[in-house]
Phi, psi and omega in degrees: 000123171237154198269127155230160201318121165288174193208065152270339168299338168293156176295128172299133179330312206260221197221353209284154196284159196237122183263138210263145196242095173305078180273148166275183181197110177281358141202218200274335186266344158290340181281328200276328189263020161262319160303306191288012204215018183066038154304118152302320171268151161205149151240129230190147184247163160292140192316324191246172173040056151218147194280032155218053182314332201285321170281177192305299199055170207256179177247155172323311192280007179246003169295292183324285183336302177286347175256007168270321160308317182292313190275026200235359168256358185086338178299167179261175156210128179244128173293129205241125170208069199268056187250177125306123182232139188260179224299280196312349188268016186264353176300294190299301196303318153328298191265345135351282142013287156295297156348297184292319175267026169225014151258008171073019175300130197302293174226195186226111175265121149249138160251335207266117194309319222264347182265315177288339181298326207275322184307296195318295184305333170291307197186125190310322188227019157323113195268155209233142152235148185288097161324144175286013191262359146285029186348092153254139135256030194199151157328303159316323168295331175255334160310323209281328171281317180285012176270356180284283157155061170284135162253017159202169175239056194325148184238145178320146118341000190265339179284151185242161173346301180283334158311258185350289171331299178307312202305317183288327170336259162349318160311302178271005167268322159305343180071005166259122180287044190239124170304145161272119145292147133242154159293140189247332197207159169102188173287144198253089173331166191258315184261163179319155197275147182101318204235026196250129159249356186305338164282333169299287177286001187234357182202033195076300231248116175301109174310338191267350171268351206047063163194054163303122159284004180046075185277307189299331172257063161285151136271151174223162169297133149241166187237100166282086186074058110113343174276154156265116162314125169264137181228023157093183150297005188273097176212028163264009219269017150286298214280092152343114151314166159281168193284152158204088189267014168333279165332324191244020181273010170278338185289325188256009163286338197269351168271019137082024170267154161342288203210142183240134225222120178266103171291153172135059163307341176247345162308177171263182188272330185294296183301355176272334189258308177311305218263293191323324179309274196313311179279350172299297193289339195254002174274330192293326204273349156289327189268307189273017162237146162290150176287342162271043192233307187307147170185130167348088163292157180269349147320315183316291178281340174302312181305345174271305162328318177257325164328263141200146179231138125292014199111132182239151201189145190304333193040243223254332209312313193279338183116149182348107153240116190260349171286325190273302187335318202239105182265347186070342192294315165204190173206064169199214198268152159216289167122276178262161191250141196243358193115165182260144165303101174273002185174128184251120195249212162281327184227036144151208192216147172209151191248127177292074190324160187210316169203168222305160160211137165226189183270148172097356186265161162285136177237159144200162190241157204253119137304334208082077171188048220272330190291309150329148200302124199233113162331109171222152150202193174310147129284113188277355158201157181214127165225133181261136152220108179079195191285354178263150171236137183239151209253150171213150183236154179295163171313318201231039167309313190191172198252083200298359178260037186235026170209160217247156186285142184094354179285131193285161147210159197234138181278128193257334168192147193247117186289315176302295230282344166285336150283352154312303197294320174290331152347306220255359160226054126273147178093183173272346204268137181292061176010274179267120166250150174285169193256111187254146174239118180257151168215150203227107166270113166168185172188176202311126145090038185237157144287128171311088192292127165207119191276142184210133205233133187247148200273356159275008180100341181312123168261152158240147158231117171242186182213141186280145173301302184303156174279133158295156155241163142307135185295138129276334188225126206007120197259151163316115171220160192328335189278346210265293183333296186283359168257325178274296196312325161296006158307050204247017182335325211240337199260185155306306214228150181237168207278112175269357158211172154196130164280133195237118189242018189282129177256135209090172167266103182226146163234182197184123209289153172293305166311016151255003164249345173278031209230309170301306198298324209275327204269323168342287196302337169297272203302293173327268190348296210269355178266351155332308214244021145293152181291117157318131165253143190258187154258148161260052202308078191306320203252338193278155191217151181289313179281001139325346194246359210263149191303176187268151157305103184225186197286168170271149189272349155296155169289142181283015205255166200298157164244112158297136164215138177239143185276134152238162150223030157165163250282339194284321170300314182300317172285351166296310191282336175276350159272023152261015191062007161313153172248322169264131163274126165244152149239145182233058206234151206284341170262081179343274214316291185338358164317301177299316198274352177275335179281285195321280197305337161269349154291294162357276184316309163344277174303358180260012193235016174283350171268358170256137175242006152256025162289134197288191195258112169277159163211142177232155224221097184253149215238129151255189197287165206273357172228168188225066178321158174301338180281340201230078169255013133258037183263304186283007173267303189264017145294302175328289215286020181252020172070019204290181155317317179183193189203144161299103206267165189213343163195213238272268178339323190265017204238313169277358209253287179271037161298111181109016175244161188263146182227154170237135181269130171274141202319343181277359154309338210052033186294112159237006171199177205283272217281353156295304200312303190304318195296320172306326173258007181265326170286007205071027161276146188300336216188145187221129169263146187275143168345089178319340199261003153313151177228171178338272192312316189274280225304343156258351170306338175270332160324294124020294200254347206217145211267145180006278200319317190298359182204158206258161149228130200260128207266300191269152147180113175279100200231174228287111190286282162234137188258053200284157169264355154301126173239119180292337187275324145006260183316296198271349190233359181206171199253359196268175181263305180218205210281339161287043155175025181250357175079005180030082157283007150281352174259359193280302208244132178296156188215139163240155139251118199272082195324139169322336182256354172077036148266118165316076174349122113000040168326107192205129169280162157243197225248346135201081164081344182295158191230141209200117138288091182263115189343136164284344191251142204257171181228137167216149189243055185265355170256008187249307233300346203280325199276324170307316160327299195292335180286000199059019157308124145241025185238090172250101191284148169230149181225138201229135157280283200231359191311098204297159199296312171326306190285336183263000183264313148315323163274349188300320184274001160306296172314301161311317182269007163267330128331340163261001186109330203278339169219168204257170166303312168318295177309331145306313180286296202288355175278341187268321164319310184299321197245007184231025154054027184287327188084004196321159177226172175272346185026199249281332177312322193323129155277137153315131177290122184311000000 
């Protein structure tokens, strides 16, 4: 396998946009096999405030160097401080920043709103791009980052083709110019990028922090009414194929993105040079062809497959397919599927091959037991007869009376093609050269003039020392120009086109044109590798942003507000005297009958006149597609008080209506907070990804009143556009044909240690694993107090009204005083069988 020179840079036959090919790079040799493979790009995180905290990542000091490299190859480098960052960290994220933009880093991958406010307040025009852990999924979601001031967007993984389409549409019906990125290749989180909290709750450690313990390729149970589903070998059912948009990459280039984006940060360099190598060549070959004309080589896809595969799949791009996306078998690497084992002997096994195998590749074999220790080795020999081929192994590779007829197997590494692969960034000498366009200027007793254009725009002009004369005997001509001037073998670049503008019969000794050619290419080079320059705002600071402190504007004594989800929680919690409601509920129309029974109460409480004003508060679902505004139409149209905003669309949808913003905003810090409340919200919940110590550090900075803390919860672990009850109880793809086994059935997923997940559908379709174990943060509320938190939420799930009616008045008498949080926590456990825990309040153990 050899890399040779792309001509992608020439204008393409079609109209379609030429999309920018992202690669990642956990360090330097990953960066280099991403340059040497047709990378434009790389994105690469910092020691600190990135969602792969797990990989090498670069260092401060390596930026001027690397971006002189990257730019002295035509590459981009975008930095990633795709994080949360909370209120004590910005001093540090500040000079994060600065670092970067005065080594000239290309762009910024951001999620934390507060950050992107701080990039803006450093410098007007430092490029910012919206991380996909801003889970957009909509115009508004990308209007809503560029009034932050971003010039691209990644958009969720969640989105599909037709999703796209629209999304552009809308744009330009809207007058916004802002590119869009996707993902193209690689692993797919199960849950929306932003909105995953399961590392957070079940183990400390934040996805929104980059340090996801990947709880989704687990295996689990599901338990259905109270049965465990026998499903076979199927116990994966979080775990995702990996992304593959091969198949579709003539569709989504004709959806006009930006930019195409390869995961894997955590990856080798070898998987890195293989999967760009493949979308490089095969995006060129879409752009330099009609697009029903491209087709999958299978070359393609084996190389992907070995690259590392779970299984490769289209994922969201064709739209909800729920049998496939998620196969349950395993959740980790397999690469090729080679066939099942029909007979096993003493000195080896043989199989009805499905695809190539030779000595020296990795095999292992699948029992259906993927979690368990599993047989593998070398293969040491392969003889074919008839339609089975049997396979040897050396003596102590594997225990061959540990593998059984029906057992699958997969080739797992192929040893040539990974010495292919390193081929192709070894060494010193440059691989993937770039496109240079030269044009050649002059005539008699003149110097040879020559200009040379590089495809980021970079000019050179030079001039020869000697004058031409006239030829008498081969005079310069375009072939004799383009054969010394294409001498570029060593450099970045190969000559992809030259304008031969010379008048006459001219000559010019060669060695003043290999002369020409070495100082051009000098000069390209160091003009390359000069550093972008930004603006810098030298005197400005992150605390020049933070809101002003001020007394609260409200009676100071604390407040309960309750979540319910559905109507028997609501009349248990209105016979406790809460005066705020939130409702959540998976069926929208049911609002309205929710509303009624709190005008009720109204009237009956109109003869007390020392009753506070009730109020409810309606949740529509926590994501919003483009098709679907008409969810927040039949919320709307049930009249509440306000409504609990939950992302982009509903923060423009209920505008002028009163919101209170919800934890899936990601207020973790005072100036996300300030951005928020500058849009109108009455009120803000704080971050799940808080712990005790950051939740007052925001306290601290931000003033009281503006935020709610949720105390009470079951909470919500992943938030997926998979749908299990889908995937696992029906035969169907999405909600026109799966029969909706979510209105039949209580549904759990049950964990290795054997608690039992929450399973709950919304209102499209979406699905949130919500913790089995409720969490309360009731031994903090006193310290929270004193900081002048007076907005505290209990949030109720599955709870019989009796059990929400007990614990609500548990909660009133620790706000009142009459009992301590330890005593709380431990009476509700011992009588209402909750299992409570201290959950996400917690300080980290040192």
């Amino acid at each position: 396998m050899t890399t040779t020179p792309q001509s992608s840079a020439a204008p393409s036959k079609h109209y379609y946009q030429r999309p920018e090919l992202l690669a990642p790079a956990g360090n330097w040799d990953c960066a280099k096999a991403a340059i040497e493979n047709g990378a434009d790009a790389i994105y690469f995180g910092l020691e600190q405030f990135n969602a792969r905290m797990r990989a090498e990542n670069f260092t401060q000091a390596d930026l001027p160097r690397l971006m002189a490299y990257l730019h002295k190859r035509g590459v981009k480098g975008y930095v990633t401080l795709n994080t949360l960052v909370f209120t004590h960290e910005f001093a540090a994220a500040e000079q994060y920043l600065r670092t970067m933009i005065a080594a000239g880093v290309d762009a910024v991958i951001v999620q934390d709103v507060g950050l992107c406010r701080l990039i803006r307040h450093l410098s007007v025009d430092f490029p910012m791009h919206a991380s996909t852990q801003m889970t957009v999924t909509s115009a508004a979601g990308v209007a809503f980052a560029q009034a932050l001031g971003c010039q691209l967007v990644v958009l969720a993984r969640e989105c599909s083709l037709k999703q796209i389409h629209k999304i552009q549409q809308q744009l330009k019906t809207q007058a916004l110019e802002v590119p869009l990125e996707v993902f193209v290749h690689g692993a797919l989180c199960v849950a929306y990028s932003g909105q995953c909290l399961t590392s957070e709750a079940l183990g400390g450690r934040s996805a929104n922090r980059g340090e996801c313990a990947q709880a989704c390729r687990m295996p689990y149970e599901l338990v259905a009414d109270g049965e465990t589903v026998d499903l076979g070998d199927r116990r994966y059912l979080l775990s995702p194929q990996d992304l593959s948009g091969l198949a579709v990459l003539p569709e989504l280039v004709q959806t006009g993105v930006t930019c195409l984006k390869i995961e894997g940060r955590l990856k080798t360099p070898e998987y890195v040079a293989n999967v760009t190598r493949v979308y490089r060549q095969a995006l060129d070959r879409v752009l330099q062809s009609a697009a029903d004309r491209y087709t999958v080589l299978p070359s393609d896809r084996y190389a992907l497959e070995m690259s590392f595969s779970r299984g490769l799949d289209s994922g969201w791009f064709e739209g909800n397919r729920n049998q496939t996306l998620v196969h349950g078998r395993f959740g980790k690497k397999r690469g090729v599927y080679l066939g099942e084992v029909k007979r096993v002997s003493q000195t080896g096994v043989e199989v009805e091959l499905t695809a190539a195998v030779k000595p020296g590749d990795g095999v292992v074999f699948d029992g259906g037991h993927p979690e368990a220790s599993e047989q593998g080795g070398r293969v040491y020999s392969v003889a074919t007869q008839a339609s089975r081929t049997r396979l040897t192994f050396g003596r102590r590779d594997l225990d061959l009376s540990q593998i059984r007829v029906g057992d699958k197997l997969w080739k797992t590494s192929d040893p040539e093609l990974e010495k292919q692969v390193r081929q192709t960034y070894s060494g010193d000498r440059p691989h993937f050269q770039q496109p240079l366009l030269l044009e050649v200027y002059g005539q008699v007793d003149q110097p040879l003039t020559l200009v040379g254009r590089d495809r980021q725009g970079h000019v050179v002009q030079i001039e020869s020392d000697r004058l031409l004369v006239e030829a008498h005997k081969r005079p310069l001509t375009t072939q004799t120009l383009e054969q010394q001037l294409g001498r570029l073998g060593n450099t970045p670049f190969y000559l992809a086109q030259l304008t031969n503008h010379l008048i006459g019969a001219l000559m010019l000794p060669v060695s003043e044109l290999n002369q020409l050619r070495r100082d051009l290419v000098a000069q390209l080079v160091q003009l390359r590798q000069q550093p972008l320059k930004w603006h810098l705002q030298s005197a400005t600071t992150y605390q020049t942003l933070l809101p002003p402190l001020s007394a609260p504007e409200v009676a100071s004594s604390p407040q309960l507000i309750v979540l319910v989800r559905n109507l028997p929680q609501l009349q248990a919690a209105l016979s406790t005297g809460v005066t705020t409601l939130y409702c959540e509920f998976e069926d929208p129309r049911k609002y309205q009958q929710a509303i009624e029974w709190v005008n009720q109460q109204r009237s009956a409480a109109q003869t007390d006149t020392t009753a506070l004003p009730l109020s409810l508060w309606l949740a529509p679902p926590r994501i919003t597609k483009p098709s679907e505004v008409y969810i927040l139409e039949q919320v709307k149209r049930a009249k509440a008080d306000g409504y609990l905003v939950r992302n982009y669309d509903q923060l423009s949808y209920f505008a002028g209506e009163r919101c209170i913003g919800d934890f899936s905003l990601n207020v973790a810090n005072p100036l996300t907070a300030d951005y928020f409340k500058q849009l109108g919200l009455e009120r803000l919940t704080a971050s799940y990804d808080l712990n005790i110590q950051q939740l007052s550090d925001l306290l601290s900075q931000t003033p009281p009143y503006w935020l709610e803390v949720t105390i009470h919860q079951h909470m919500p672990l992943f938030h997926m556009e998979h749908c299990v009850f889908c995937a696992f109880l029906s035969t169907g793809q999405d909600f026109r044909d799966c029969g909706r086994p979510c209105e039949a059935h209580q549904v759990k997923v049950r964990d290795r240690v054997g608690t039992e997940h929450i399973l709950q559908a919304d209102a499209g379709c979406r699905n949130t694993v919500y913790n089995g174990v409720a969490q309360t943060g009731s031994e903090y509320v006193h310290r929270l107090l004193n900081l002048g938190l007076r907005h505290f939420r209990l949030e109720f799930l599955q709870e019989t009204p009796t059990q929400v009616k007990q614990i609500i008045t548990s909660y009133q008498q620790l706000l009142q005083g009459q009992i301590s949080g330890t005593r709380l926590w431990q009476t509700l456990k011992l009588s209402s069988q909750l299992g409570v825990t201290r959950g996400p309040l917690e300080a980290p153990s040192e």
